[in-house]
mmCIF file of C-alpha atoms in Angstrom:
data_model
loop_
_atom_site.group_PDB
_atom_site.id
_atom_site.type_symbol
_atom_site.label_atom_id
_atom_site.label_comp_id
_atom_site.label_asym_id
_atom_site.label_seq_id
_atom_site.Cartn_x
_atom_site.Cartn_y
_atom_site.Cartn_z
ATOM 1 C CA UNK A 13 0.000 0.000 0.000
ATOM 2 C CA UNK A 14 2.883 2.344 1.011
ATOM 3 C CA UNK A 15 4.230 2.160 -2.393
ATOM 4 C CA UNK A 16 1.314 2.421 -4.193
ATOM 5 C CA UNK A 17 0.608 6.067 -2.563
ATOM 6 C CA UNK A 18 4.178 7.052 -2.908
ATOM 7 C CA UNK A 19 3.822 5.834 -6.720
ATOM 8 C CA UNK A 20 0.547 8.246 -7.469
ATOM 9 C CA UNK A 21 2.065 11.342 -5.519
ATOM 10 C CA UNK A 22 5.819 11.071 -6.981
ATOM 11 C CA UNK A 23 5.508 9.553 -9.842
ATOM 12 C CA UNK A 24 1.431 9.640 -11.355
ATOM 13 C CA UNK A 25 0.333 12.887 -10.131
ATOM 14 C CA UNK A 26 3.592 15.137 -11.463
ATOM 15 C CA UNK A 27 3.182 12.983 -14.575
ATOM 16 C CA UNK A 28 -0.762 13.951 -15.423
ATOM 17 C CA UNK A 29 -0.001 17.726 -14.088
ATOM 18 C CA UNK A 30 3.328 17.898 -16.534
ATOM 19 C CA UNK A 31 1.107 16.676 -19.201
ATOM 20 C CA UNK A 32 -2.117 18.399 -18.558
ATOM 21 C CA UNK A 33 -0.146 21.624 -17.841
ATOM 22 C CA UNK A 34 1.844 21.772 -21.590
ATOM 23 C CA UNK A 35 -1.817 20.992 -23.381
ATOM 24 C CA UNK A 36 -3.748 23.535 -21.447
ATOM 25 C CA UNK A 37 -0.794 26.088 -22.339
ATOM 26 C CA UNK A 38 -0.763 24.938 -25.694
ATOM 27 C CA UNK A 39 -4.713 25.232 -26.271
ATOM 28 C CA UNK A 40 -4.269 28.928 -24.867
ATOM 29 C CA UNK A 41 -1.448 29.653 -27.541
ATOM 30 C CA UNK A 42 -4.497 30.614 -29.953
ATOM 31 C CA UNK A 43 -7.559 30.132 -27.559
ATOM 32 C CA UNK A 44 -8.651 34.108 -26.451
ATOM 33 C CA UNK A 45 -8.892 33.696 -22.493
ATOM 34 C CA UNK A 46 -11.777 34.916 -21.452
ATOM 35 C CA UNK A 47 -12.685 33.866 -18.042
ATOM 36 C CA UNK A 48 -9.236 33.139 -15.367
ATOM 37 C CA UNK A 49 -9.169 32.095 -11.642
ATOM 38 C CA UNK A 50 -8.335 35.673 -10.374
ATOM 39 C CA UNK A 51 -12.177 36.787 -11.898
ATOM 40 C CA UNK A 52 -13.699 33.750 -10.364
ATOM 41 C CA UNK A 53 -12.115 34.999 -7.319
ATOM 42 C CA UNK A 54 -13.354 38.492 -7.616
ATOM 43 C CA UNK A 55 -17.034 36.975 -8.073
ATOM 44 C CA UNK A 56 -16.906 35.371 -4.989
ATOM 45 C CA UNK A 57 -15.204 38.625 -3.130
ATOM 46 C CA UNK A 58 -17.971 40.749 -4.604
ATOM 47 C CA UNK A 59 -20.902 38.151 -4.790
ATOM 48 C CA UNK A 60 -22.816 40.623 -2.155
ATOM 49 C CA UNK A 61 -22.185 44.020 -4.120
ATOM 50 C CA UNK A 62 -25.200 45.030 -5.957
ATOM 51 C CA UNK A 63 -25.024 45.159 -9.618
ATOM 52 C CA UNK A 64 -21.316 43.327 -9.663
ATOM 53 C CA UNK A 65 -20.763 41.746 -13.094
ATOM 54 C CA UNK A 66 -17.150 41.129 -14.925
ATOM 55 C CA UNK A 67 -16.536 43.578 -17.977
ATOM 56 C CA UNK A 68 -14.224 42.351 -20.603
ATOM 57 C CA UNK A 69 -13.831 42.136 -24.327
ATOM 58 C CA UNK A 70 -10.845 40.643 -26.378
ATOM 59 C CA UNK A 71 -8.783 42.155 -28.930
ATOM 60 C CA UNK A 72 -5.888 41.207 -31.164
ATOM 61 C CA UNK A 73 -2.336 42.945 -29.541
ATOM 62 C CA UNK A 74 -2.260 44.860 -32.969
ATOM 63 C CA UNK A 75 -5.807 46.555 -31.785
ATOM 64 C CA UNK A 76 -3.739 48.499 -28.798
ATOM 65 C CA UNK A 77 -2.245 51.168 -28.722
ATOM 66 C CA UNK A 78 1.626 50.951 -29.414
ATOM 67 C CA UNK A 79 1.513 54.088 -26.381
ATOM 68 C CA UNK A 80 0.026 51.420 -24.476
ATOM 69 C CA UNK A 81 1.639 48.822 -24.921
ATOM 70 C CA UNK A 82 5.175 51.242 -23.946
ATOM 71 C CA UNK A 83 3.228 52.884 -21.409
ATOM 72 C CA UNK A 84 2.855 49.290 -19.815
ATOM 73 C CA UNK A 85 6.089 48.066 -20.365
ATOM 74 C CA UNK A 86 8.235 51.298 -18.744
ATOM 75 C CA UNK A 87 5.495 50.443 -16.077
ATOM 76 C CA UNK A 88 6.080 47.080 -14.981
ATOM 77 C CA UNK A 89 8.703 45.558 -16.646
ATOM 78 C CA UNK A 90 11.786 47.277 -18.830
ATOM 79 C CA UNK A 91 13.080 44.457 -19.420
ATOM 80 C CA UNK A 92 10.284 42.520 -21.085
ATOM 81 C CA UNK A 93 11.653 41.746 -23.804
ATOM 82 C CA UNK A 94 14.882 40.689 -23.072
ATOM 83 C CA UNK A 95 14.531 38.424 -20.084
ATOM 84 C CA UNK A 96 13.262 35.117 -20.073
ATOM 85 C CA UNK A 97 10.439 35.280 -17.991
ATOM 86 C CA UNK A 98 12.455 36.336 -14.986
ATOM 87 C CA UNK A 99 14.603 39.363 -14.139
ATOM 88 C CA UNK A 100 17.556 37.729 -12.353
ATOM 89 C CA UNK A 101 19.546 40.858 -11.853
ATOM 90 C CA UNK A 102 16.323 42.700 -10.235
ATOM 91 C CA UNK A 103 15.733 39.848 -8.178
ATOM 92 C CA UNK A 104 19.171 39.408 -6.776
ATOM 93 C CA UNK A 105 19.838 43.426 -6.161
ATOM 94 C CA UNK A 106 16.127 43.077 -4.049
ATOM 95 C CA UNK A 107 17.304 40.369 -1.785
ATOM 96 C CA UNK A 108 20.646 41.695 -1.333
ATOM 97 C CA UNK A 109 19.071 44.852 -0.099
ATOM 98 C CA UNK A 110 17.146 43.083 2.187
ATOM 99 C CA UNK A 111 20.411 41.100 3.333
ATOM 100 C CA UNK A 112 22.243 43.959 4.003
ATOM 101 C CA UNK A 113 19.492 46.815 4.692
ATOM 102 C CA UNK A 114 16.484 44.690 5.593
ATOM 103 C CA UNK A 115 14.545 46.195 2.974
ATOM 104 C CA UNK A 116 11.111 44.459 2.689
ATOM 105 C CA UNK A 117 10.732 41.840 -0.201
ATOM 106 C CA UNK A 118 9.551 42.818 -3.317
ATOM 107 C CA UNK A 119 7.607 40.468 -5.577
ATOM 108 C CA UNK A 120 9.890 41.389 -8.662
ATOM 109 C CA UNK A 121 7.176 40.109 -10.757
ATOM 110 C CA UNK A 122 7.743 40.696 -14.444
ATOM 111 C CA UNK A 123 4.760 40.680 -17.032
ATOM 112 C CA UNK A 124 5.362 37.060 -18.121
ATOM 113 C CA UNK A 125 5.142 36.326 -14.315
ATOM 114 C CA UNK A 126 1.883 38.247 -13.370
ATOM 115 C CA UNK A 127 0.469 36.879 -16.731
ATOM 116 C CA UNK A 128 0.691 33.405 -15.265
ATOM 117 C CA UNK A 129 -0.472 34.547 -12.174
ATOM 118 C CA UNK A 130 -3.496 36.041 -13.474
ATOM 119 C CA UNK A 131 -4.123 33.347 -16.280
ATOM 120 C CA UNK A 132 -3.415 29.961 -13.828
ATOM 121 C CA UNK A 133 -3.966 31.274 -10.583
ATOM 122 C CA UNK A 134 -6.120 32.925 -7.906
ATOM 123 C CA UNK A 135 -3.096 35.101 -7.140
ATOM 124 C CA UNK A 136 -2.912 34.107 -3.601
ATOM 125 C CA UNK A 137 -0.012 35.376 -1.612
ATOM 126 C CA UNK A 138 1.538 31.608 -0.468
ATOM 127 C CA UNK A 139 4.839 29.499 -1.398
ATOM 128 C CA UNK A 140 3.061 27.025 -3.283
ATOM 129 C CA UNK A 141 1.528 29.638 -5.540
ATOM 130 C CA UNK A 142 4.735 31.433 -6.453
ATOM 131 C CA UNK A 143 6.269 27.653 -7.126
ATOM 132 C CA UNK A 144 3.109 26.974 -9.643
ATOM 133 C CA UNK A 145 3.577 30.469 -11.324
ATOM 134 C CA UNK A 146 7.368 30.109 -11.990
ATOM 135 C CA UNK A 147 6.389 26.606 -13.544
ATOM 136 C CA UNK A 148 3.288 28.298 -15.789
ATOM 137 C CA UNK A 149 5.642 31.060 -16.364
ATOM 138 C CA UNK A 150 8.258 28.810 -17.594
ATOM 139 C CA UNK A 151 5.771 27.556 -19.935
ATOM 140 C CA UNK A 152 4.765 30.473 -21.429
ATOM 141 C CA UNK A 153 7.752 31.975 -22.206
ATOM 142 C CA UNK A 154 8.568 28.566 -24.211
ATOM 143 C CA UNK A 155 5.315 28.099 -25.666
ATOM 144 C CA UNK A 156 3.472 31.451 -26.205
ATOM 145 C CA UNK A 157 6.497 34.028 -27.356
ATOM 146 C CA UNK A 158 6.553 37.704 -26.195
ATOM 147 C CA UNK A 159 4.149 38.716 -28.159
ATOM 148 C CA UNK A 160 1.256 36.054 -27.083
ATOM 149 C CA UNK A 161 2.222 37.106 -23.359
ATOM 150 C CA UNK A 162 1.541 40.754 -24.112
ATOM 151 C CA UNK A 163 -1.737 39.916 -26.033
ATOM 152 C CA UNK A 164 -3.052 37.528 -23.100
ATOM 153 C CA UNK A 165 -1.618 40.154 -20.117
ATOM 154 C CA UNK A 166 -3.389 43.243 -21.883
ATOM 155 C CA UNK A 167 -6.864 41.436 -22.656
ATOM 156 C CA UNK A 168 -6.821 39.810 -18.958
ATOM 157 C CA UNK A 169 -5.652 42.599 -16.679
ATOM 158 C CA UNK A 170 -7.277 43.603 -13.260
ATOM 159 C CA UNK A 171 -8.484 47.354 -14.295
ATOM 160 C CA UNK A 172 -10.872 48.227 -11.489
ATOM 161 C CA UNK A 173 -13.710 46.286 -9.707
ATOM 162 C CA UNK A 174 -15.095 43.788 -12.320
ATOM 163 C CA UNK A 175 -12.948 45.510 -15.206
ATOM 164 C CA UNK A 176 -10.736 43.200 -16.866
ATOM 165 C CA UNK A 177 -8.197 44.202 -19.600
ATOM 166 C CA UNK A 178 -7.321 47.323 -21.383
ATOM 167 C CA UNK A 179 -10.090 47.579 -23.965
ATOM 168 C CA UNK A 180 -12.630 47.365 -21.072
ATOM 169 C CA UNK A 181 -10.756 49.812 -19.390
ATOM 170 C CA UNK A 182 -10.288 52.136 -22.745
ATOM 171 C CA UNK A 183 -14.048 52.114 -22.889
ATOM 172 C CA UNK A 184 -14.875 52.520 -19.352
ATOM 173 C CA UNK A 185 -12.428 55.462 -18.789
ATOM 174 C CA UNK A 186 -11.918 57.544 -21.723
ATOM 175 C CA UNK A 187 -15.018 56.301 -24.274
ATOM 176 C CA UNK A 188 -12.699 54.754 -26.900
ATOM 177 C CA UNK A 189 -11.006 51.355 -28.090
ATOM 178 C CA UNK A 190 -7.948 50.456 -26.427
ATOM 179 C CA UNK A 191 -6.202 51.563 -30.326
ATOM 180 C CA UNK A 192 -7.425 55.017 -30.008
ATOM 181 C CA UNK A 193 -5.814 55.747 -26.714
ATOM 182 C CA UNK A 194 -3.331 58.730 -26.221
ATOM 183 C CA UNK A 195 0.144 58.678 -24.757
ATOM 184 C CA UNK A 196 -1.316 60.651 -21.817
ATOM 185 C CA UNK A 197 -4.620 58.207 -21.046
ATOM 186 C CA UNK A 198 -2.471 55.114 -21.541
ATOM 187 C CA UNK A 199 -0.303 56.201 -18.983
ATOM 188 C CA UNK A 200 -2.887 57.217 -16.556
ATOM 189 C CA UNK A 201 -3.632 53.196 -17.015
ATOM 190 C CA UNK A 202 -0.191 51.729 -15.999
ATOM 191 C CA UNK A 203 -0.527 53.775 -13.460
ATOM 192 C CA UNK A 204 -2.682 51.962 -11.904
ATOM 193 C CA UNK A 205 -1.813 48.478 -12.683
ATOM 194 C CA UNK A 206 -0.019 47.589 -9.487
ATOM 195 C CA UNK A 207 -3.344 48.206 -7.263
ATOM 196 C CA UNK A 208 -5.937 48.843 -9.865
ATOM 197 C CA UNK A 209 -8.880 48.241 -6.879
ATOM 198 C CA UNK A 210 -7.597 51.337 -5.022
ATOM 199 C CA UNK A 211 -6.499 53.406 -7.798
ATOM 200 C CA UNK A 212 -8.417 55.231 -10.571
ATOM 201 C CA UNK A 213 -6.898 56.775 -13.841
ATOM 202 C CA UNK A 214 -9.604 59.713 -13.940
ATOM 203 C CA UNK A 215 -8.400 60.213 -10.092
ATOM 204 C CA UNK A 216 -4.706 59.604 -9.407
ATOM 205 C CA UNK A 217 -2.750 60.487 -6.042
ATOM 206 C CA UNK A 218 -0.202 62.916 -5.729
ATOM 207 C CA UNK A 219 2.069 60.129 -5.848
ATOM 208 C CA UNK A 220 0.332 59.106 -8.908
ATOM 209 C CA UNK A 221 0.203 61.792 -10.530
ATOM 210 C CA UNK A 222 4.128 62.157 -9.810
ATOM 211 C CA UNK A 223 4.558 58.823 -11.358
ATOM 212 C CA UNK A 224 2.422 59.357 -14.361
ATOM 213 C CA UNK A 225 4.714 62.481 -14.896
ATOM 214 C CA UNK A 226 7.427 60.216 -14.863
ATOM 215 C CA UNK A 227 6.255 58.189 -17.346
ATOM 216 C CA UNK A 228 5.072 60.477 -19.485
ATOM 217 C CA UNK A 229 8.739 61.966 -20.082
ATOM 218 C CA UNK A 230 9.886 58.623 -20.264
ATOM 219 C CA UNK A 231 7.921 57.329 -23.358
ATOM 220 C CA UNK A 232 8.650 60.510 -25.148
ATOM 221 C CA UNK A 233 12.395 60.077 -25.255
#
């Protein structure tokens, strides 16, 4: 009996997941995503708020905004298309600081990483998640490309309560597709990405606002 457990945990379980895991990743290679864990998640959270319902519409990466897609990048992660799927260097210069310093820990996520998250997830803050995301991100990378990432990240994005991706967002903020955004609106977006539940593009913080500055000079270099 001891060996037959041992056999289905080591050996039969890893097996299905490895196999299961590359098809489902495979499928989603051309297969729009339109429903993920994190919005199932969000239904639950907000099953009691009146009128809650999940707002999102997918579009080709060629139907945003090349602002946006910039905007997004000098955002969240510079190096986007250079790593693979990781930024080493950011990583190690974060826990060295908090070696020597004792600087909190920083998620370093890049986009490939929060992709996963958001795509395979429910974006829990535990161990095991952050193992299963570095394995789905591994996947991506190998299987999707840059490019698919990008897509999938900018159609699935948290936006605001119920608000899922950028064209939702375009639409819900400014009144146009997420192609017809300016430099300005699109980085009023980033802005927000890191809490977009607390933060509003049409109402940034001083810190925000600071931020969005920031980016602003950034993307017209």
């Amino acid at each position: 009996m001891g060996k037959g457990w041992k056999y289905w945990i080591f050996v039969r379980v890893p097996f299905w997941f490895l196999l299961t895991s590359i098809a489902l990743v495979t499928l989603l290679r051309w297969v729009p995503v339109r429903y993920t864990p994190v919005m199932l998640k969000r239904a639950f959270q907000f099953r009691q708020e009146p009128g809650y319902h999940s707002e999102q519409e997918w579009v080709s990466l060629d139907e945003f905004s090349p602002e946006l897609i910039k905007a997004v990048i000098l955002a969240e992660d510079q190096k986007f298309w250079k790593h693979h799927g990781f930024d080493w260097e950011e990583i190690r210069m974060m826990w060295e600081s908090h070696r020597q310093e004792g600087a909190r820990v920083r998620g370093c996520s890049t986009i490939s990483q929060q992709t996963a998250k958001n795509v395979f997830t429910f974006g829990s803050p535990t161990i095991i998640r952050k193992g299963l995301e570095a394995w789905w991100t591994a996947l991506i990378e190998v299987i999707w490309g840059k490019e698919r990432i990008m897509e999938v990240y900018l159609n699935v994005v948290e936006m605001g309560q119920g608000l899922y991706g950028m064209q939702a967002a375009a639409q819900k903020y400014y009144g146009v597709s997420a192609d017809e955004l300016s430099a300005k609106e699109s980085v009023c977006l980033a802005v927000c990405l890191p809490e977009p539940l607390r933060y509003s593009p049409l109402n940034l913080s001083g810190k925000g606002m600071r931020r969005r500055n920031q980016l602003i000079a950034s993307l017209q270099q």
